[in-house]
Coordinates of C-alpha atoms in Angstrom, one line a residue:
Chain O
M43 CA 134.1 25.4 114.1
A44 CA 132.4 23.4 116.8
R45 CA 128.8 22.4 116.1
I46 CA 126.6 23.2 119.1
I47 CA 123.8 20.8 119.9
V48 CA 121.2 21.5 122.6
V49 CA 119.3 18.6 124.2
T50 CA 116.1 20.1 125.4
S51 CA 112.4 19.2 126.1
G52 CA 110.6 21.7 128.2
K53 CA 109.3 19.0 130.4
G54 CA 111.4 17.5 133.2
G55 CA 112.3 13.8 133.7
V56 CA 112.0 12.8 130.1
G57 CA 115.6 11.7 129.7
K58 CA 117.5 14.9 128.6
T59 CA 120.6 14.1 130.7
T60 CA 120.7 10.5 129.8
T61 CA 120.4 11.5 126.1
S62 CA 123.1 14.2 126.4
A63 CA 125.5 11.7 128.0
S64 CA 124.9 9.1 125.3
L65 CA 124.9 11.4 122.3
A66 CA 128.1 13.0 123.5
A67 CA 129.7 9.6 124.2
G68 CA 128.4 8.3 120.8
L69 CA 129.9 11.3 118.9
A70 CA 133.2 10.9 120.7
R71 CA 133.3 7.2 119.9
R72 CA 132.8 8.0 116.3
G73 CA 136.0 10.0 116.5
H74 CA 134.7 13.5 117.0
K75 CA 136.2 15.5 119.9
T76 CA 133.2 16.3 122.0
A77 CA 132.4 18.3 125.1
V78 CA 129.1 18.0 127.1
I79 CA 128.0 20.9 129.3
D80 CA 125.6 20.6 132.2
F81 CA 123.4 23.8 132.1
D82 CA 121.3 22.6 135.0
V83 CA 123.0 24.9 137.5
G84 CA 121.8 24.1 141.0
L85 CA 120.9 20.5 140.4
R86 CA 124.0 18.9 138.7
N87 CA 123.1 15.4 137.4
L88 CA 125.3 15.0 134.3
D89 CA 128.5 14.2 136.3
L90 CA 126.6 11.4 138.1
I91 CA 125.4 9.8 134.9
M92 CA 128.9 10.2 133.4
G93 CA 130.4 8.7 136.5
C94 CA 132.8 11.7 137.2
E95 CA 131.1 13.2 140.2
R96 CA 134.2 12.6 142.4
R97 CA 136.5 14.4 140.0
V98 CA 134.6 17.7 140.0
V99 CA 136.8 20.5 141.2
Y100 CA 135.8 23.5 139.2
D101 CA 132.5 23.9 137.3
F102 CA 130.8 25.8 134.5
V103 CA 130.0 28.9 136.7
N104 CA 133.6 29.0 137.9
V105 CA 134.7 29.3 134.3
I106 CA 132.1 31.9 133.5
N107 CA 133.2 34.0 136.5
A108 CA 136.9 33.5 135.5
E109 CA 137.6 31.7 138.8
A110 CA 139.0 28.8 136.9
T111 CA 140.2 28.2 133.3
L112 CA 138.2 26.0 131.0
N113 CA 141.1 23.5 131.0
Q114 CA 140.9 23.2 134.8
A115 CA 137.2 22.6 134.8
L116 CA 136.9 20.1 131.9
I117 CA 136.9 16.5 133.0
R118 CA 138.3 13.9 130.7
D119 CA 135.9 11.0 130.5
K120 CA 137.4 7.7 131.6
H121 CA 135.4 5.4 129.3
V122 CA 135.6 7.2 126.0
T123 CA 138.6 9.1 124.6
D124 CA 137.9 12.5 123.0
L125 CA 135.0 13.1 125.5
Y126 CA 135.1 15.9 128.1
V127 CA 132.5 16.9 130.7
L128 CA 131.9 20.5 132.0
P129 CA 129.9 20.0 135.1
A130 CA 127.3 22.4 136.5
S131 CA 127.7 24.2 139.8
Q132 CA 125.5 22.8 142.7
T133 CA 125.7 25.9 144.8
R134 CA 124.7 28.7 142.4
E135 CA 121.5 29.9 140.8
K136 CA 120.7 29.6 137.1
E137 CA 121.1 33.3 136.8
A138 CA 124.8 32.8 137.2
L139 CA 124.8 31.8 133.5
T140 CA 125.2 35.0 131.6
Q141 CA 124.8 35.2 127.9
D142 CA 128.3 36.7 127.4
G143 CA 129.8 34.1 129.8
V144 CA 128.2 31.2 127.9
E145 CA 129.3 32.6 124.6
R146 CA 132.9 33.0 125.8
V147 CA 133.0 29.3 127.0
L148 CA 131.6 28.1 123.7
D149 CA 134.0 30.2 121.7
E150 CA 136.9 28.9 123.8
L151 CA 135.8 25.3 123.2
A152 CA 135.7 26.0 119.5
A153 CA 139.2 27.4 119.7
M154 CA 140.3 24.1 121.5
D155 CA 139.2 22.2 118.3
F156 CA 136.2 20.6 119.7
D157 CA 134.0 19.2 116.9
Y158 CA 130.8 19.0 118.9
V159 CA 129.5 20.7 122.1
V160 CA 126.4 19.1 123.6
C161 CA 124.4 21.4 125.9
D162 CA 122.3 19.5 128.4
S163 CA 119.4 21.9 129.1
P164 CA 117.5 22.1 132.4
A165 CA 113.8 21.5 132.3
G166 CA 111.4 24.4 131.9
I167 CA 111.5 27.4 129.6
E168 CA 113.2 29.8 132.0
H169 CA 116.6 31.4 132.0
G170 CA 118.7 28.2 132.2
A171 CA 116.9 26.5 129.3
R172 CA 117.1 29.7 127.3
M173 CA 120.8 30.0 127.8
A174 CA 121.3 26.3 126.8
L175 CA 119.5 26.8 123.5
Y176 CA 120.5 30.3 122.6
F177 CA 123.7 29.5 120.8
A178 CA 122.6 26.1 119.3
D179 CA 123.2 25.1 115.7
E180 CA 121.1 21.9 116.2
A181 CA 118.5 20.8 118.7
V182 CA 117.5 17.4 119.9
I183 CA 114.0 17.5 121.3
V184 CA 113.6 14.7 123.8
T185 CA 110.0 13.6 124.0
N186 CA 108.2 10.9 125.9
P187 CA 105.1 9.2 124.3
E188 CA 102.6 11.1 126.4
V189 CA 100.6 14.3 125.7
S190 CA 102.1 16.7 128.3
S191 CA 105.6 15.9 127.1
V192 CA 104.6 16.4 123.4
R193 CA 102.9 19.7 124.3
D194 CA 106.0 21.0 126.1
S195 CA 108.2 19.9 123.2
D196 CA 106.0 21.9 120.9
R197 CA 106.4 24.9 123.2
I198 CA 110.2 24.6 123.2
L199 CA 110.2 24.3 119.4
G200 CA 108.4 27.7 119.3
I201 CA 111.1 29.2 121.6
L202 CA 113.9 27.7 119.4
Q203 CA 112.4 29.4 116.4
S204 CA 112.1 32.8 118.1
R205 CA 114.5 33.2 120.9
S206 CA 117.7 31.6 119.7
R207 CA 120.7 33.6 118.3
R208 CA 120.1 32.1 114.8
A209 CA 116.5 33.4 115.0
E210 CA 117.5 36.8 116.3
R211 CA 120.1 37.2 113.6
G212 CA 117.9 35.9 110.8
D213 CA 120.4 33.1 110.1
E214 CA 119.5 29.7 108.8
P215 CA 117.2 28.2 111.5
I216 CA 118.3 25.7 114.1
R217 CA 118.2 22.1 112.7
E218 CA 115.5 20.3 114.8
H219 CA 115.6 16.6 115.5
L220 CA 113.0 14.6 117.5
L221 CA 114.2 11.9 119.8
I222 CA 111.5 9.8 121.4
T223 CA 112.5 8.1 124.7
R224 CA 110.9 5.6 127.1
Y225 CA 109.0 4.1 124.1
N226 CA 107.2 1.0 125.1
P227 CA 105.6 -0.7 122.0
T228 CA 103.4 -2.9 124.1
R229 CA 101.8 0.0 125.9
V230 CA 101.5 1.9 122.6
A231 CA 99.6 -1.1 121.1
E232 CA 97.4 -1.1 124.2
G233 CA 96.6 2.6 123.7
Q234 CA 98.3 3.7 127.0
M235 CA 101.0 5.6 125.1
L236 CA 101.0 7.8 122.1
G237 CA 102.3 6.1 119.0
L238 CA 105.4 7.1 117.0
E239 CA 103.3 8.4 114.0
D240 CA 101.1 10.4 116.3
I241 CA 104.0 12.2 117.9
I242 CA 105.7 12.9 114.6
E243 CA 102.4 14.2 113.2
L244 CA 101.8 16.5 116.2
L245 CA 105.3 17.9 116.2
A246 CA 106.0 17.9 112.5
I247 CA 109.8 17.6 112.8
P248 CA 112.0 14.7 111.5
S249 CA 113.0 12.0 114.0
I250 CA 116.5 10.8 114.7
G251 CA 115.4 7.8 116.7
V252 CA 113.2 6.0 119.2
I253 CA 114.8 4.8 122.5
P254 CA 112.8 1.9 123.9
E255 CA 112.0 1.7 127.6
C256 CA 114.8 -0.5 128.9
A257 CA 116.1 -1.5 132.3
S258 CA 119.7 -0.9 131.1
V259 CA 119.1 2.9 131.1
L260 CA 118.6 3.0 134.9
E261 CA 121.4 0.4 135.5
A262 CA 123.8 2.4 133.4
S263 CA 123.1 5.7 135.1
N264 CA 123.4 4.0 138.5
A265 CA 126.8 2.7 137.4
G266 CA 127.8 6.1 136.1
R267 CA 128.1 5.1 132.4
P268 CA 126.4 6.5 129.4
V269 CA 124.0 3.8 128.3
I270 CA 125.3 3.9 124.7
I271 CA 128.4 2.1 126.0
E272 CA 126.3 -0.9 126.9
E273 CA 126.4 -2.3 123.4
Q274 CA 124.2 -5.3 124.2
S275 CA 121.3 -3.3 125.5
T276 CA 118.5 -2.2 123.2
A277 CA 118.6 1.4 124.5
G278 CA 122.4 1.5 123.9
Q279 CA 121.9 0.3 120.3
A280 CA 119.1 2.7 119.7
Y281 CA 121.3 5.6 120.9
A282 CA 124.1 4.5 118.6
D283 CA 121.5 4.6 115.7
A284 CA 120.5 8.1 116.8
V285 CA 124.1 9.3 116.7
A286 CA 124.5 7.8 113.2
R287 CA 121.4 9.7 112.0
L288 CA 122.6 12.9 113.7
L289 CA 125.7 12.5 111.6
G290 CA 123.6 12.2 108.5
E291 CA 123.6 8.4 108.0
E292 CA 120.5 6.4 107.2
R293 CA 119.5 3.7 109.7
P294 CA 116.3 1.7 109.8
L295 CA 114.2 2.2 112.9
R296 CA 114.5 -0.7 115.4
F297 CA 112.8 -1.7 118.7
I298 CA 109.5 -0.1 117.8
D299 CA 107.4 -3.2 117.2
V300 CA 105.7 -5.3 119.9
H301 CA 108.0 -8.1 120.8
K302 CA 106.0 -11.3 120.3
P303 CA 106.8 -14.0 122.9
G304 CA 108.2 -17.2 121.4
F305 CA 106.3 -20.5 121.1
F306 CA 107.9 -22.0 124.3
K307 CA 107.3 -18.9 126.3
R308 CA 103.6 -18.8 125.3
L309 CA 103.4 -22.5 126.1
F310 CA 105.2 -22.5 129.4
G311 CA 105.3 -18.9 130.5
G312 CA 108.3 -17.5 132.4
T313 CA 111.7 -16.7 130.9
P314 CA 112.6 -18.4 127.6
Chain W
M255 CA 144.6 30.7 118.2
P256 CA 145.2 34.2 119.3
D257 CA 141.8 35.4 120.6
S258 CA 138.7 33.3 120.8
Q259 CA 136.3 36.2 120.1
A260 CA 138.2 37.2 117.0
T261 CA 138.5 33.6 115.8
A262 CA 134.7 33.1 116.2
A263 CA 134.0 36.2 114.2
A264 CA 136.4 35.3 111.5
D265 CA 135.1 31.7 111.2
A266 CA 131.6 32.9 110.9
G267 CA 132.7 35.4 108.2
A268 CA 130.8 38.1 110.1
P269 CA 132.0 41.7 110.5
P270 CA 131.8 43.1 114.0
L271 CA 129.0 45.3 113.1
E272 CA 126.2 45.1 110.6
L273 CA 123.4 47.5 109.8
R274 CA 120.4 46.0 108.0
G275 CA 116.9 47.1 107.3
R276 CA 114.8 44.3 108.7
M277 CA 111.1 44.3 108.9
E278 CA 110.2 43.6 112.5
T279 CA 106.7 42.9 113.6
L280 CA 105.5 44.9 116.6
L281 CA 102.3 45.6 118.6
T282 CA 100.7 49.0 118.1
L283 CA 99.0 50.5 121.1
T284 CA 96.4 53.0 119.7
L285 CA 95.5 55.7 122.2
G286 CA 92.0 56.9 122.1
S287 CA 92.4 59.2 125.1
A288 CA 95.0 61.2 126.8
D289 CA 93.3 60.9 130.2
P290 CA 95.5 58.8 132.5
Q291 CA 92.4 57.5 134.4
Q292 CA 90.7 56.3 131.3
L293 CA 93.9 54.8 129.9
R294 CA 94.6 53.0 133.1
A295 CA 91.2 51.4 133.2
A296 CA 91.4 50.4 129.6
L297 CA 94.9 48.9 129.9
I298 CA 93.9 46.9 132.9
D299 CA 90.9 45.6 131.0
K300 CA 92.8 44.8 127.9
L301 CA 95.7 43.1 129.6
R302 CA 93.4 41.0 131.8
Q303 CA 92.3 39.1 128.7
A304 CA 95.7 37.7 128.1
P305 CA 98.2 38.8 130.8
D306 CA 101.1 36.6 129.7
F307 CA 101.0 37.3 126.0
F308 CA 101.8 41.0 126.5
E309 CA 104.4 40.6 129.3
R310 CA 107.2 43.0 128.4
A311 CA 106.1 43.2 124.8
P312 CA 107.6 46.1 122.8
V313 CA 104.8 48.4 121.6
I314 CA 104.5 51.4 119.2
L315 CA 102.3 54.2 120.4
D316 CA 99.8 55.5 117.8
L317 CA 98.7 59.0 118.7
A318 CA 96.5 59.6 115.6
A319 CA 93.4 60.1 117.7
L320 CA 95.0 62.6 120.1
A321 CA 95.9 65.4 117.6
G322 CA 96.1 68.8 119.3
Q323 CA 95.5 67.4 122.8
A324 CA 97.9 68.1 125.7
L325 CA 100.0 65.1 126.5
D326 CA 102.0 64.4 129.7
A327 CA 104.6 62.1 128.1
D328 CA 106.3 61.1 131.3
A329 CA 103.0 60.1 133.0
L330 CA 101.8 58.2 129.9
L331 CA 105.1 56.2 129.6
A332 CA 105.1 55.5 133.3
L333 CA 101.5 54.2 133.1
I334 CA 102.3 51.9 130.1
R335 CA 105.5 50.6 131.6
E336 CA 103.7 50.0 134.9
H337 CA 101.6 47.5 132.9
R338 CA 104.7 45.8 131.7
L339 CA 104.6 47.0 128.1
L340 CA 107.8 48.5 126.6
P341 CA 107.1 51.6 124.4
V342 CA 109.8 51.6 121.7
G343 CA 108.4 54.2 119.3
A344 CA 105.6 56.6 118.6
R345 CA 103.9 57.8 115.5
H346 CA 101.0 59.9 114.1
G347 CA 101.3 62.4 117.0
D348 CA 101.5 66.2 116.4
A349 CA 104.8 67.9 116.6
A350 CA 104.5 68.9 120.3
Q351 CA 103.5 65.3 121.3
M352 CA 106.4 63.8 119.3
R353 CA 108.9 66.2 120.8
A354 CA 107.7 65.4 124.3
L355 CA 108.0 61.7 123.7
E356 CA 111.4 62.0 122.0
A357 CA 112.6 64.0 125.0
A358 CA 111.4 61.1 127.2
G359 CA 113.4 58.6 125.2
V360 CA 110.7 57.2 122.8
P361 CA 111.7 57.9 119.2
S362 CA 109.4 59.1 116.5
L363 CA 108.7 56.7 113.7
R364 CA 107.5 59.3 111.3
A365 CA 110.3 58.4 108.9
L366 CA 109.0 54.8 108.7
V367 CA 105.4 55.7 108.0
A368 CA 106.1 56.7 104.4
R369 CA 107.8 53.4 103.6
E370 CA 105.1 51.2 105.1
A371 CA 102.5 51.3 102.4
P372 CA 104.6 49.9 99.5
A373 CA 106.3 47.4 101.8
G374 CA 102.9 45.9 102.6
G375 CA 102.1 45.5 98.9
D376 CA 105.2 43.9 97.4
H377 CA 105.9 41.6 100.3
G378 CA 104.3 38.5 99.0
G379 CA 106.0 35.2 99.8
D380 CA 108.8 36.6 102.0
R381 CA 106.5 37.7 104.8
S382 CA 105.5 34.2 106.0
D383 CA 109.0 33.5 107.3
D384 CA 109.2 36.8 109.0
V385 CA 106.0 36.1 110.8
A386 CA 106.9 32.7 111.9
T387 CA 110.3 33.5 113.3
A388 CA 109.6 36.9 114.9
A389 CA 110.8 37.1 118.4
A390 CA 107.8 38.3 120.3
P391 CA 105.1 35.8 121.3
L392 CA 102.6 38.0 119.7
V393 CA 103.3 38.2 116.0
E394 CA 101.7 41.0 114.2
P395 CA 102.7 41.7 110.6
P396 CA 102.9 45.3 109.5
V397 CA 99.7 46.9 108.4
A398 CA 99.0 45.4 105.0
G399 CA 96.8 46.8 102.3
A400 CA 93.3 45.7 102.7
G401 CA 92.8 42.1 101.6
T402 CA 96.5 41.2 101.7
P403 CA 96.6 37.8 103.4
T404 CA 99.2 36.8 105.9
V405 CA 100.6 33.5 104.8
V406 CA 102.4 31.3 107.3
A407 CA 104.3 28.3 106.0
R408 CA 105.5 26.8 109.2
P409 CA 103.6 25.1 112.0
V410 CA 102.4 27.5 114.7
R411 CA 103.6 26.1 118.0
S412 CA 102.1 26.0 121.5
G413 CA 102.5 29.5 123.1
Q414 CA 102.8 31.3 119.8
Q415 CA 100.3 33.8 118.6
I416 CA 99.8 35.0 115.0
Y417 CA 97.7 38.1 114.3
A418 CA 96.8 38.9 110.7
R419 CA 96.0 42.5 111.0
G420 CA 93.5 43.9 108.6
G421 CA 93.2 40.8 106.5
D422 CA 93.0 37.0 106.2
L423 CA 95.4 34.5 107.8
V424 CA 96.4 31.5 105.8
L425 CA 98.3 28.8 107.6
L426 CA 99.8 26.0 105.5
G427 CA 101.0 23.9 108.5
A428 CA 99.3 22.8 111.6
A429 CA 98.2 24.9 114.6
S430 CA 99.3 23.2 117.8
P431 CA 97.3 23.0 121.0
G432 CA 98.0 26.1 123.1
C433 CA 98.6 28.5 120.1
E434 CA 96.4 31.4 119.0
L435 CA 95.5 32.3 115.4
I436 CA 93.9 35.8 115.2
A437 CA 92.7 37.6 112.1
D438 CA 90.6 40.7 111.3
G439 CA 89.5 38.7 108.3
S440 CA 89.0 35.0 107.8
I441 CA 91.3 32.2 108.9
H442 CA 92.3 29.3 106.6
V443 CA 94.2 26.3 108.1
Y444 CA 95.5 23.6 105.8
G445 CA 97.1 21.5 108.6
A446 CA 95.3 20.3 111.7
L447 CA 93.6 23.1 113.7
R448 CA 94.3 22.2 117.3
G449 CA 94.8 25.6 119.0
R450 CA 92.5 28.6 119.2
A451 CA 91.3 30.4 116.1
L452 CA 89.6 33.8 116.4
C453 CA 88.5 35.5 113.2
G454 CA 86.8 38.8 112.6
V455 CA 88.3 40.2 115.9
G456 CA 87.9 43.7 114.6
G457 CA 84.2 43.1 114.5
N458 CA 83.9 41.7 110.9
R459 CA 80.9 39.4 111.2
G460 CA 81.4 38.2 107.7
A461 CA 84.7 36.5 108.6
R462 CA 84.9 32.7 108.5
I463 CA 87.2 29.9 109.6
F464 CA 88.0 27.2 107.1
C465 CA 90.0 24.2 108.2
Q466 CA 90.9 20.7 106.9
N467 CA 90.9 19.1 110.3
L468 CA 88.8 20.7 113.1
A469 CA 90.3 19.9 116.5
A470 CA 90.4 23.5 117.8
E471 CA 90.4 24.3 121.5
L472 CA 88.3 27.4 120.8
I473 CA 86.8 28.9 117.7
S474 CA 85.4 32.5 117.5
V475 CA 83.9 34.7 114.9
A476 CA 83.6 38.4 115.8
G477 CA 83.5 37.6 119.5
H478 CA 81.0 34.7 119.3
Y479 CA 82.9 31.6 120.5
K480 CA 82.6 27.9 121.1
L481 CA 84.9 25.6 123.1
L482 CA 86.1 22.1 121.9
D483 CA 83.6 20.4 124.2
E484 CA 80.7 22.3 122.6
L485 CA 81.7 21.2 119.1
P486 CA 79.5 18.4 117.7
E487 CA 81.4 15.0 117.9
A488 CA 80.6 14.3 114.2
L489 CA 82.5 17.4 113.0
R490 CA 85.7 16.9 115.0
G491 CA 88.7 16.0 112.8
Q492 CA 86.6 16.9 109.7
P493 CA 87.1 19.6 107.1
T494 CA 84.7 22.3 108.2
Q495 CA 83.8 26.0 107.8
I496 CA 82.6 28.1 110.7
W497 CA 80.6 31.4 110.2
L498 CA 78.2 33.6 112.0
D499 CA 74.5 33.3 111.1
G500 CA 72.8 36.1 112.9
D501 CA 74.1 35.6 116.5
Q502 CA 74.5 31.9 116.0
L503 CA 77.8 30.3 115.3
R504 CA 77.4 27.7 112.6
I505 CA 79.8 24.8 111.9
E506 CA 79.4 22.7 108.8
L507 CA 81.3 20.2 106.8
I508 CA 82.8 21.5 103.6

């Protein structure tokens, strides 16, 4: 049975799509057959970040409307084996996602022996976001270290606990994981950003990782590669840790302390 | 695999149909008048206080106060639906009223009334989970026996509302900014209180708010309220109790 993971946040621009791409790639690299679905119908960003935008023929809405088969619409990733992308439609409205249609696609992916299905949620708490989270078994709440993002994450946690299929059926609740992105320890130390402990205290859910603010994230998305593939980058390593924790492994937190400049840098300035 | 639907059902071990007696929490709309004009004015007034919380909320109509009065069921339902409430049942009406509402598609809940009293009593620990996971944004536990507290073990999130009807509300977790805790009795919060807390909403002036960490956006006792900005700096983040002394809202360290 495929495990369905929704990547959601409420607020826009916090890194949901970047996170969806990296978590899906990370799970696939760990040997789990994984599909990542773009629920942001009308905007369509995931295919750009995964670098498959020129190979999109059919999309999620085509499959829901039975205009294409799932096999025709799924795009095999060229960097990672066992990773498939189901892109969003750019020409439809979010209402094109029907609950029955989404369920049918998820069931079909399960029947194709996928281990994980990562659902990249659109921002907001409207129909598209509700559809992305409705069938979830686990949720990764992407939060930036600032108050409005934390508030929206709190709101989406309330929706997960009341409007999901698991909540409606009275099943075991969705497993919630906090992922803090764009974390800048220097700015936290200067009081410009919320600290890790503050965010965890406010949201009261366990964390699967902290992704530091890192130039490699933008470089990787411009190049159409999930940043987790960039093994030298701090963000890539932090995502690899988050995937390990998602799979139940223990990893110490990294990249959360202020980087102290070395002796020579302090003495001469500039790059060491 | 032959059929994805069937496969999913088999994997989950779930039969295609299941009938379970689940306690759902619903709003009750108590009608004090059968006059459409009066009802309309009262509904507009009531919904203006919190327009979004009641958006498309399922409600049960309580007709106890209308015994023997003529009731135009269709007009009543149209009025309620016009204000974006969804009547899902009715109770405490006389036989003619219940027949009229049933004919208009709103079932009578007479059968449930008898079960309610014992359910409130022996509910104990189970209820907290029901309250926290109920679907509607406004969470109202079924009428409990007087003095039965509503215990919520999970954090109350932004946008969620908990109403402890007829008794105290005990929250073991935190109350996030943007949430609402409402009780006819007192409110006890063992996590941080960051949202709104309104106790004694039925007019009980003896109700109090007790909290470990006062950071509430708004506190209110029997309609007398204060906003966060009006709270003395020295009391913020502190364990405090809040009560009504005459017409004066008092806040003190515990």
